[in-house]
């Protein structure tokens, strides 16, 4: 990926892109006292108290891996996008260029009869290119072509900000080329992992059969593909290590980089990929490229052809004939996440339009849903949260004045982006045809790939967004040192004009606090206010920080989602730090806003109680065991119950407002606090 470190509020993996509910009418997603389980004791299990009613009333729809309040809101946004796209797809005279583009993309995607009738014809030129390879020395241009059309083969190549000079955009080569979600899926020996690998191999075999291979041949090829991917997995860095920026930064001269894998023709690759010339790049994890070279030598040309063929069809499966779509869902939806039914086609096509032409569709979404006042209201909250974090830093007992001063400088340098980009991405060069769905995807992918490469050596664009406007999420970018809130999340249950301050601070206030705190979590703290990887801590304060962070890592490692599947406290450390800090400073901001005001009880709860309930309810979520297992292995965010109970366990403020006794489950004797 382009950004090595970019910290979001929640995780939407490609497997979870299956998400959406088969609802006919948009759900109500507001904060709701009726969603509580009043039979539960908030001091014993606060998550159950805040969410129990909701969890019971909202079983997971069959086409879902999980179903939570985030998904409800995403579903409501999807309904809006659906209406936009159905209108845009009508070939009315006088459609503007943006409407034509998204409308025709969507119409082509929806026409499954035409897609079935065409079969794999549109894939043939690329399948032939792979088949005609005569020698492993010819791999580079084929790999470049596959990268341009969105297939993840061998490695990843893109651009990114230099870690030590954030104003410079440089080329970046990273590990990649796997079909399963993470390298650990290839390396773990427990029964579940072995079984998943076997099912994956069968899936690869079936996809090759759908391309016309004989079963025997496809079986042998699938085995070879798994061998190649396992070799790449062995050369890859694990997810926890990848959270350490120092391990991900290796700026080297282009010729030294090429020497890591001399069996691959890098000059040919750059040229075919469309890269501008450059003298040096970030070879994110150099050992990977040595492992890649060894595998190029070891695997046969026939094995590499099978591998490339599989990844080509895998990358495009969603827009191929029905048999491919079903087989793809069967493994990546059913086996990996537990969903039992495929989503209706329109939902998939809405999501693909968002993925391929996100700022064209997002522009129409913003026109329909997001007014100027939305931006202003959010800005007021951001200012309140920044003030609270400043106060929090000043009050810390464990940090020296010298480091506090540096932290203050970094906090003041954080900028914010709210709703949508000032300047919309221009897709005018992307040709979208009503009768060419696969070609549309290829051309949109090529546009994006080229757009990333064109940044190399150019001035940094600080206005760019890495999420589309309808997205229900938010992020902090440590190298931009900015916080970003797409229009999609600035709605109930996060922000609700008709609700009291307590509920809004527990919702969007917590989100803002979470993103701000990312600037000071175990990763974010390693970057300075200018976005450079630079140590601004005294040695003593760094030690104090690490000790407190370890407390959090140990606390969260105790949460379990299924037998043998515990949360990884180190993988989720940054997010847990952000949750804990975010809720604390959101509560401080609420207290600031309540000072000298009347403090009404609403629905029988004080403002502070409503604050915690609003926080808890944002995370109400049912999840299938398969999805939960996938999540603890790969998701840097903790599961919902841990996100809620893990935080309140650390807050004396919570004990006070719910009158809990020392030693109850939500009030352990030992609690953790970083920020
Ligand atoms: Zn986060």
XYZ file of C-alpha atoms and ligand atoms in Angstrom:
676
model
C 0.000 0.000 0.000
C 0.971 3.581 -0.453
C 0.910 4.665 3.140
C 2.954 2.527 5.440
C 1.474 3.986 8.561
C -2.003 5.442 8.449
C -4.194 4.947 11.451
C -7.901 4.508 10.974
C -10.789 4.172 13.375
C -11.779 0.763 12.145
C -10.744 -1.821 9.687
C -12.362 -2.702 6.397
C -10.373 -5.526 4.841
C -10.898 -6.776 1.324
C -12.564 -9.852 2.782
C -14.908 -7.651 4.784
C -15.739 -5.710 1.658
C -18.410 -8.416 1.451
C -20.283 -6.479 4.127
C -23.767 -5.085 3.725
C -27.242 -5.979 4.905
C -30.179 -7.159 2.837
C -32.441 -4.464 4.201
C -35.167 -2.853 2.197
C -35.375 0.343 4.214
C -32.560 2.366 5.755
C -32.229 1.565 9.456
C -32.449 4.091 12.255
C -28.967 4.467 13.620
C -29.373 6.940 16.460
C -28.215 6.676 20.040
C -30.924 4.637 21.742
C -31.619 4.059 25.416
C -33.835 1.158 24.316
C -30.732 -0.661 23.072
C -29.467 -1.160 26.635
C -29.609 -4.406 28.567
C -30.758 -3.096 31.932
C -30.552 -6.571 33.439
C -26.753 -6.404 33.073
C -24.563 -4.684 35.660
C -22.495 -1.903 34.046
C -19.726 -2.545 36.583
C -19.514 -6.227 35.587
C -19.819 -5.992 31.775
C -20.361 -2.482 30.503
C -20.485 -3.560 26.862
C -23.394 -5.893 27.636
C -25.155 -3.105 29.532
C -24.720 -0.578 26.700
C -25.357 -2.959 23.793
C -27.227 -6.016 25.079
C -30.617 -4.941 23.728
C -29.176 -4.019 20.377
C -27.167 -7.247 20.080
C -30.280 -9.301 20.691
C -32.441 -7.354 18.257
C -29.839 -7.348 15.470
C -28.707 -10.838 14.440
C -26.115 -10.994 11.672
C -27.789 -10.993 8.236
C -26.833 -14.072 6.159
C -24.702 -12.071 3.706
C -22.646 -10.515 6.504
C -19.508 -11.457 8.387
C -20.345 -9.001 11.132
C -23.148 -6.582 11.833
C -22.666 -3.497 13.944
C -23.667 0.112 14.217
C -20.887 1.129 11.818
C -22.375 -1.251 9.280
C -25.855 0.189 9.824
C -24.584 3.643 8.973
C -22.531 2.367 6.048
C -25.703 0.688 4.823
C -27.613 3.944 5.011
C -24.870 5.681 3.021
C -25.004 2.846 0.516
C -28.729 3.450 0.011
C -27.942 7.074 -0.818
C -25.216 6.021 -3.252
C -27.616 3.517 -4.786
C -30.181 6.242 -5.508
C -27.442 8.449 -7.006
C -26.191 5.650 -9.249
C -29.632 4.483 -10.412
C -30.319 8.062 -11.526
C -26.882 8.460 -13.074
C -27.232 5.208 -15.003
C -30.200 6.543 -16.998
C -28.683 7.740 -20.263
C -30.507 11.066 -20.149
C -29.322 13.784 -22.518
C -27.254 16.458 -20.825
C -25.717 14.246 -18.125
C -22.572 15.973 -16.871
C -19.251 14.161 -17.373
C -18.997 12.980 -13.748
C -22.553 11.600 -13.781
C -21.916 9.842 -17.099
C -18.789 8.210 -15.747
C -20.245 6.782 -12.544
C -23.576 5.967 -14.211
C -22.034 4.003 -17.060
C -19.585 2.212 -14.745
C -22.480 1.133 -12.537
C -24.731 0.143 -15.466
C -21.958 -2.008 -16.981
C -21.331 -3.670 -13.607
C -25.056 -4.402 -13.116
C -25.459 -6.133 -16.486
C -24.654 -9.655 -15.325
C -26.299 -11.258 -18.363
C -23.904 -9.497 -20.717
C -20.974 -10.375 -18.421
C -21.962 -14.063 -18.444
C -22.413 -14.031 -22.221
C -18.973 -12.553 -22.786
C -17.204 -15.161 -20.640
C -13.472 -14.577 -20.189
C -12.949 -12.899 -23.571
C -11.814 -9.642 -21.968
C -9.149 -11.501 -19.960
C -7.722 -13.253 -23.014
C -5.081 -10.697 -24.051
C -3.499 -10.846 -20.586
C -3.860 -14.621 -20.261
C -2.137 -14.956 -23.634
C 0.652 -12.595 -22.577
C 1.343 -14.844 -19.600
C 1.067 -18.055 -21.630
C 3.532 -16.754 -24.239
C 6.345 -16.106 -21.743
C 9.399 -17.954 -23.034
C 11.838 -17.374 -20.218
C 11.874 -16.187 -16.594
C 14.002 -13.217 -17.688
C 10.864 -11.887 -19.423
C 8.780 -11.635 -16.231
C 9.245 -7.886 -15.617
C 6.968 -6.354 -18.286
C 4.196 -8.874 -17.538
C 4.437 -8.138 -13.809
C 4.267 -4.402 -14.594
C 1.142 -4.869 -16.702
C -0.520 -6.931 -13.948
C 0.332 -4.285 -11.353
C -1.213 -1.632 -13.561
C -4.508 -3.517 -13.719
C -4.693 -4.171 -10.002
C -3.222 -7.666 -9.535
C -0.945 -8.117 -6.512
C 1.897 -10.206 -7.930
C 5.456 -10.705 -6.602
C 5.777 -7.342 -4.771
C 4.133 -3.929 -4.524
C 5.440 -0.795 -6.163
C 4.174 2.725 -5.558
C 5.169 6.092 -4.095
C 5.276 7.457 -0.560
C 6.644 10.227 1.620
C 10.232 9.742 2.704
C 10.230 8.814 6.398
C 13.072 11.190 7.244
C 11.933 14.045 4.988
C 8.154 14.074 4.747
C 8.157 16.776 2.064
C 9.815 14.427 -0.422
C 7.771 11.860 -2.362
C 9.864 8.871 -3.392
C 9.436 5.475 -5.024
C 8.634 2.612 -2.713
C 8.896 -1.150 -3.192
C 7.230 -3.404 -0.638
C 6.521 -7.054 0.039
C 3.385 -8.491 -1.569
C 2.170 -11.190 -3.930
C 0.102 -13.302 -1.509
C -3.445 -14.561 -2.051
C -4.287 -15.177 1.622
C -4.745 -12.198 3.981
C -1.338 -12.344 5.686
C 1.958 -14.212 5.683
C 1.056 -16.039 8.923
C -1.673 -17.941 7.060
C 1.116 -19.746 5.184
C 3.386 -20.359 8.146
C 1.200 -21.416 11.084
C 0.897 -25.116 11.865
C -2.227 -25.299 14.029
C -5.139 -27.401 12.759
C -7.293 -24.392 11.772
C -4.506 -22.849 9.703
C -3.690 -26.129 7.966
C -7.372 -26.640 7.125
C -7.705 -23.097 5.751
C -4.657 -23.591 3.524
C -6.118 -26.810 2.141
C -9.395 -25.033 1.361
C -7.484 -22.182 -0.254
C -5.603 -24.611 -2.477
C -8.887 -26.180 -3.590
C -10.252 -22.701 -4.309
C -7.217 -21.855 -6.481
C -7.666 -25.136 -8.313
C -11.348 -24.421 -9.015
C -10.608 -20.954 -10.336
C -8.056 -22.416 -12.747
C -10.616 -25.013 -13.830
C -13.085 -22.224 -14.545
C -10.449 -20.792 -16.873
C -10.525 -24.097 -18.767
C -7.742 -26.152 -17.176
C -8.237 -29.899 -16.740
C -8.782 -30.884 -13.062
C -5.497 -32.846 -12.806
C -3.483 -29.969 -14.224
C -5.303 -27.370 -12.125
C -4.612 -29.407 -8.964
C -0.898 -29.590 -9.717
C -0.789 -25.902 -10.585
C -2.584 -24.924 -7.361
C 0.028 -26.850 -5.363
C 2.810 -25.019 -7.214
C 1.115 -21.654 -6.586
C 0.913 -22.376 -2.874
C 4.639 -23.230 -2.872
C 5.501 -19.919 -4.562
C 3.301 -17.894 -2.207
C 4.712 -19.711 0.830
C 8.235 -18.756 -0.240
C 7.154 -15.103 -0.557
C 5.402 -15.334 2.844
C 8.604 -16.628 4.442
C 10.487 -13.607 3.122
C 7.836 -11.190 4.408
C 7.908 -9.201 7.619
C 5.177 -10.046 10.161
C 2.390 -7.587 11.011
C 3.625 -6.698 14.492
C 7.132 -5.899 13.193
C 5.548 -3.850 10.425
C 4.229 -1.507 13.099
C 7.825 -0.389 13.732
C 8.623 2.438 11.296
C 12.384 1.864 11.635
C 11.926 -1.647 10.226
C 10.054 -0.270 7.233
C 12.492 2.362 6.132
C 15.448 1.395 3.976
C 16.250 4.122 1.502
C 18.775 2.769 -0.970
C 20.224 3.703 -4.333
C 18.238 2.211 -7.221
C 21.249 0.171 -8.337
C 21.749 -1.303 -4.863
C 18.078 -2.164 -4.721
C 18.283 -3.937 -8.092
C 21.239 -5.940 -6.756
C 18.950 -7.492 -4.111
C 17.081 -9.379 -6.837
C 19.305 -9.525 -9.915
C 17.094 -12.199 -11.510
C 14.400 -9.590 -12.086
C 14.856 -6.958 -14.775
C 14.065 -3.792 -12.812
C 14.827 -1.346 -15.636
C 12.294 -3.111 -17.840
C 9.811 -3.176 -14.980
C 10.011 0.587 -14.247
C 9.641 1.404 -17.899
C 6.645 -0.899 -18.452
C 5.046 0.242 -15.173
C 5.215 3.857 -16.318
C 7.469 5.070 -13.527
C 9.353 8.371 -13.726
C 13.136 8.047 -13.376
C 14.557 8.047 -9.829
C 17.946 7.601 -8.172
C 16.888 6.040 -4.886
C 13.846 4.459 -3.267
C 12.517 2.974 -0.050
C 13.068 -0.782 -0.276
C 10.671 -1.253 2.621
C 11.920 -4.671 3.730
C 15.064 -5.569 1.744
C 15.129 -9.214 2.862
C 11.889 -9.771 0.999
C 13.544 -8.919 -2.302
C 16.335 -11.402 -1.609
C 13.718 -14.074 -0.943
C 11.924 -13.068 -4.131
C 15.126 -13.475 -6.116
C 15.717 -16.932 -4.685
C 12.172 -17.947 -5.613
C 12.497 -16.607 -9.157
C 15.502 -18.913 -9.485
C 13.866 -21.897 -7.754
C 10.371 -22.061 -9.239
C 10.006 -23.167 -12.836
C 8.748 -20.938 -15.628
C 5.577 -23.068 -15.700
C 5.036 -22.441 -11.964
C 5.419 -18.697 -12.434
C 2.932 -18.756 -15.306
C 0.404 -20.556 -13.093
C 1.009 -18.067 -10.290
C 0.498 -15.037 -12.565
C -2.603 -16.583 -14.148
C -4.149 -17.240 -10.739
C -3.532 -13.692 -9.528
C -4.914 -12.173 -12.719
C -8.198 -14.059 -12.380
C -8.263 -13.565 -8.587
C -7.906 -9.785 -8.892
C -10.759 -9.540 -11.387
C -13.019 -12.312 -10.062
C -15.694 -9.915 -8.848
C -16.452 -8.618 -12.339
C -16.172 -11.945 -14.211
C -19.056 -14.343 -15.066
C -21.240 -15.699 -12.253
C -19.313 -18.953 -11.766
C -16.138 -16.997 -10.866
C -18.013 -14.618 -8.572
C -19.623 -17.568 -6.725
C -16.371 -19.471 -6.328
C -14.618 -16.333 -5.098
C -17.365 -15.723 -2.515
C -17.283 -19.351 -1.473
C -13.726 -19.037 -0.179
C -13.187 -15.360 0.647
C -16.748 -14.750 1.920
C -17.965 -18.054 3.309
C -14.845 -19.893 4.462
C -12.818 -16.906 5.582
C -15.521 -14.707 7.184
C -18.504 -17.023 7.729
C -21.047 -15.124 5.596
C -23.574 -17.596 4.201
C -25.083 -15.663 1.303
C -23.716 -13.406 -1.357
C -24.820 -9.780 -1.287
C -27.259 -8.529 -3.922
C -25.531 -7.338 -7.052
C -26.442 -3.669 -6.668
C -24.622 -3.484 -3.335
C -21.504 -4.960 -4.830
C -21.655 -2.606 -7.812
C -22.149 0.434 -5.548
C -19.025 -0.590 -3.610
C -16.988 -1.191 -6.785
C -17.940 2.270 -8.072
C -16.805 3.718 -4.744
C -13.527 1.782 -5.009
C -12.770 2.637 -8.645
C -14.214 6.152 -9.086
C -14.465 7.150 -5.424
C -14.167 10.914 -5.679
C -16.534 11.129 -8.654
C -19.240 9.251 -6.759
C -18.242 10.963 -3.500
C -18.746 14.366 -5.068
C -22.387 13.521 -5.806
C -22.786 12.040 -2.315
C -21.549 15.254 -0.702
C -23.876 17.368 -2.868
C -26.845 15.381 -1.550
C -25.909 14.939 2.080
C -23.309 17.303 3.478
C -23.870 21.003 4.035
C -21.517 23.780 5.061
C -22.847 23.655 8.624
C -21.672 20.027 8.922
C -18.117 21.217 8.393
C -18.445 24.049 10.908
C -19.969 21.888 13.637
C -17.218 19.330 13.287
C -14.548 22.016 13.401
C -15.934 23.281 16.715
C -15.616 19.759 18.146
C -12.069 19.368 16.784
C -11.024 22.590 18.509
C -12.548 21.426 21.809
C -10.716 18.087 21.583
C -7.363 19.667 20.706
C -7.684 21.948 23.706
C -8.455 18.951 25.945
C -5.454 16.981 24.666
C -3.238 20.007 25.342
C -4.513 20.100 28.936
C -4.078 16.341 29.284
C -0.440 16.540 28.190
C 0.252 19.343 30.639
C -1.247 17.300 33.504
C 0.758 14.112 32.870
C 2.793 13.151 35.915
C 5.244 10.893 34.099
C 6.453 13.242 31.365
C 9.209 15.819 31.755
C 8.640 19.500 30.860
C 11.129 19.166 27.971
C 9.156 16.398 26.244
C 5.842 18.077 27.078
C 6.993 21.147 25.216
C 7.853 19.066 22.132
C 4.499 17.253 22.355
C 2.763 20.614 22.492
C 4.571 21.697 19.308
C 3.474 18.525 17.547
C -0.137 18.930 18.720
C -0.258 22.529 17.472
C 1.057 21.418 14.075
C -1.762 18.897 13.496
C -4.067 20.042 10.709
C -7.524 18.738 9.969
C -9.594 17.862 6.919
C -13.336 17.553 7.258
C -15.929 16.017 4.934
C -14.382 15.971 1.484
C -11.417 17.257 -0.551
C -11.124 20.922 -1.531
C -10.122 19.821 -5.004
C -11.831 16.790 -6.549
C -9.836 14.147 -8.395
C -10.139 14.517 -12.156
C -11.097 11.246 -13.839
C -11.564 12.793 -17.299
C -8.745 10.655 -18.725
C -10.448 7.394 -17.657
C -12.607 5.957 -20.432
C -15.728 4.261 -19.052
C -17.855 2.248 -21.474
C -21.340 0.967 -20.814
C -20.590 -2.375 -22.445
C -17.099 -3.099 -21.094
C -17.177 -3.719 -17.300
C -13.823 -5.492 -17.072
C -12.147 -2.895 -19.288
C -13.597 -0.186 -17.037
C -11.926 -1.783 -14.020
C -8.622 -2.137 -15.876
C -8.648 1.498 -16.965
C -9.650 2.808 -13.526
C -6.910 0.689 -11.900
C -4.344 1.931 -14.414
C -5.349 5.520 -13.719
C -4.824 5.032 -9.990
C -1.535 3.159 -10.370
C -0.170 5.850 -12.688
C -1.446 8.630 -10.418
C 0.581 7.164 -7.552
C 3.750 6.818 -9.645
C 3.416 10.329 -11.080
C 3.906 11.716 -7.570
C 7.522 10.498 -7.441
C 9.834 13.510 -7.296
C 6.908 15.974 -7.301
C 5.927 18.377 -4.507
C 3.747 16.790 -1.821
C -0.009 17.322 -2.183
C -1.320 17.932 1.334
C -4.917 18.142 0.167
C -5.151 14.514 -0.856
C -7.493 12.066 0.911
C -6.930 8.348 1.355
C -10.605 7.627 2.105
C -13.633 8.446 -0.045
C -16.320 10.858 1.263
C -19.094 8.254 1.949
C -16.736 6.127 4.083
C -17.774 5.502 7.707
C -14.290 5.825 9.153
C -11.610 8.393 9.978
C -7.806 8.433 10.044
C -4.659 10.111 11.297
C -1.744 10.328 8.895
C 1.562 10.561 10.808
C 3.571 11.893 7.880
C 1.024 14.541 6.942
C 0.396 15.031 10.674
C -3.277 15.534 9.929
C -6.614 14.116 11.051
C -9.267 13.284 8.454
C -13.022 12.846 8.834
C -14.986 11.795 5.728
C -18.563 13.109 5.406
C -19.801 9.523 5.787
C -19.060 9.380 9.511
C -20.324 12.858 10.440
C -23.866 11.578 11.039
C -25.837 9.712 13.723
C -24.900 7.797 15.817
C -21.588 9.723 15.749
C -22.923 13.225 15.351
C -26.569 14.053 15.873
C -27.858 17.627 15.897
C -30.868 16.575 17.958
C -28.825 14.976 20.748
C -27.245 16.464 23.852
C -23.529 17.299 24.031
C -22.840 14.215 26.147
C -23.904 11.878 23.348
C -22.009 13.790 20.660
C -18.798 13.910 22.701
C -19.106 10.150 23.340
C -19.558 9.637 19.585
C -17.730 11.947 17.185
C -15.811 13.565 20.081
C -14.298 10.181 20.890
C -13.495 9.636 17.179
C -11.660 12.970 16.991
C -9.840 12.212 20.254
C -8.889 8.771 18.934
C -7.333 10.206 15.765
C -5.498 12.965 17.674
C -4.092 10.402 20.116
C -2.685 8.396 17.180
C -0.150 11.186 16.822
C 1.131 10.083 20.233
C 0.722 6.293 20.242
C 3.671 3.872 20.060
C 4.041 4.484 16.305
C 2.840 8.058 15.988
C 5.117 9.307 18.765
C 8.128 8.383 16.639
C 7.238 11.080 14.091
C 7.607 14.797 14.794
C 5.222 17.653 13.986
C 6.638 17.896 10.480
C 5.880 14.229 9.828
C 9.505 13.093 9.992
C 10.709 9.944 11.728
C 12.705 11.704 14.431
C 13.111 11.023 18.144
C 11.906 14.048 20.143
C 11.675 12.221 23.483
C 14.124 12.234 26.379
C 15.389 8.708 27.049
C 13.701 8.698 30.450
C 10.287 9.736 29.061
C 10.518 7.154 26.285
C 11.100 4.504 28.928
C 8.112 5.722 30.932
C 5.976 5.627 27.790
C 7.033 2.102 26.890
C 6.258 0.863 30.393
C 2.723 2.268 30.201
C 2.196 0.948 26.687
C 3.248 -2.525 27.847
C 0.541 -2.356 30.504
C -2.041 -1.814 27.734
C -0.570 -4.575 25.546
C -0.817 -7.045 28.441
C -4.351 -5.959 29.318
C -5.727 -6.458 25.801
C -3.873 -9.738 25.205
C -6.218 -11.272 27.769
C -9.337 -10.683 25.641
C -10.416 -13.762 23.697
C -12.850 -14.094 20.753
C -12.901 -17.884 20.326
C -11.044 -20.906 21.676
C -7.351 -20.399 20.921
C -7.933 -16.935 19.441
C -6.834 -14.124 21.739
C -6.336 -10.476 20.882
C -2.694 -9.685 20.071
C -1.898 -6.822 22.441
C 1.133 -5.712 20.404
C -0.661 -5.751 17.042
C -3.504 -3.652 18.506
C -1.388 -1.424 20.767
C -1.654 1.745 18.653
C -5.421 1.478 18.325
C -5.930 0.641 21.990
C -3.769 3.613 22.988
C -5.881 5.802 20.692
C -9.151 4.460 22.148
C -8.024 5.033 25.732
C -6.614 8.497 25.094
C -9.498 9.428 22.810
C -12.215 8.641 25.342
C -10.357 10.407 28.139
C -9.869 13.662 26.244
C -13.420 13.525 24.833
C -14.686 13.329 28.418
C -12.425 16.249 29.392
C -13.844 18.245 26.483
C -17.386 17.401 27.600
C -16.611 18.581 31.146
C -15.225 21.819 29.702
C -18.421 22.370 27.738
C -20.627 21.528 30.735
C -18.838 23.908 33.101
C -21.252 26.557 34.373
C -24.179 24.956 32.562
C -27.189 23.065 33.887
C -26.583 19.332 33.839
C -29.885 17.713 32.948
C -30.523 14.027 33.436
C -31.987 12.567 30.262
C -33.677 9.175 30.202
C -32.541 8.687 33.810
C -28.842 9.159 33.067
C -26.404 11.951 33.929
C -24.395 13.599 31.132
C -21.302 11.524 32.051
C -23.309 8.302 32.036
C -24.776 9.202 28.644
C -21.264 9.954 27.402
C -20.061 6.432 28.258
C -23.245 4.841 26.924
C -22.857 6.697 23.624
C -19.264 5.486 23.388
C -20.330 1.916 24.127
C -23.169 1.984 21.633
C -21.014 3.100 18.736
C -19.364 -0.324 19.023
C -22.437 -2.567 19.339
C -21.613 -5.375 16.952
C -22.317 -9.055 16.326
C -19.517 -10.965 14.596
C -19.197 -14.512 13.231
C -16.504 -16.728 14.704
C -14.704 -17.086 11.349
C -14.534 -13.315 10.961
C -13.416 -12.841 14.565
C -10.585 -15.352 14.043
C -9.478 -13.558 10.865
C -9.656 -10.287 12.724
C -7.434 -11.146 15.703
C -4.743 -12.318 13.273
C -4.749 -9.338 10.937
C -6.758 -6.421 12.311
C -4.823 -3.764 14.261
C -8.098 -2.857 16.017
C -9.419 -4.858 18.972
C -12.847 -6.520 18.772
C -15.800 -4.350 19.810
C -16.310 -5.762 23.325
C -12.623 -5.219 24.153
C -12.675 -1.710 22.712
C -15.433 -0.771 25.144
C -14.609 -2.765 28.277
C -10.841 -2.377 27.810
C -11.192 1.403 27.948
C -13.661 1.788 30.818
C -11.584 -0.604 32.961
C -8.812 1.980 32.836
C -10.923 4.992 33.783
C -11.476 6.081 37.398
C -14.006 8.525 35.892
C -16.116 5.555 34.799
C -16.055 3.969 38.258
C -17.267 7.214 39.731
C -20.174 7.885 37.393
C -21.506 4.321 37.606
C -20.695 3.944 41.333
C -18.700 0.735 40.834
C -16.849 -0.949 43.666
C -13.113 -1.550 43.595
C -12.288 -5.035 42.304
C -15.383 -5.520 40.120
C -14.608 -6.649 36.540
C -14.839 -3.080 35.171
C -12.792 -1.726 38.084
C -9.690 -3.885 38.374
C -7.132 -3.022 41.007
C -4.455 -2.493 38.349
C -5.379 -0.260 35.451
C -3.337 1.250 32.632
C -2.939 4.797 31.459
C -0.704 6.273 28.780
C -2.443 9.541 27.887
Zn -7.213 4.242 14.923
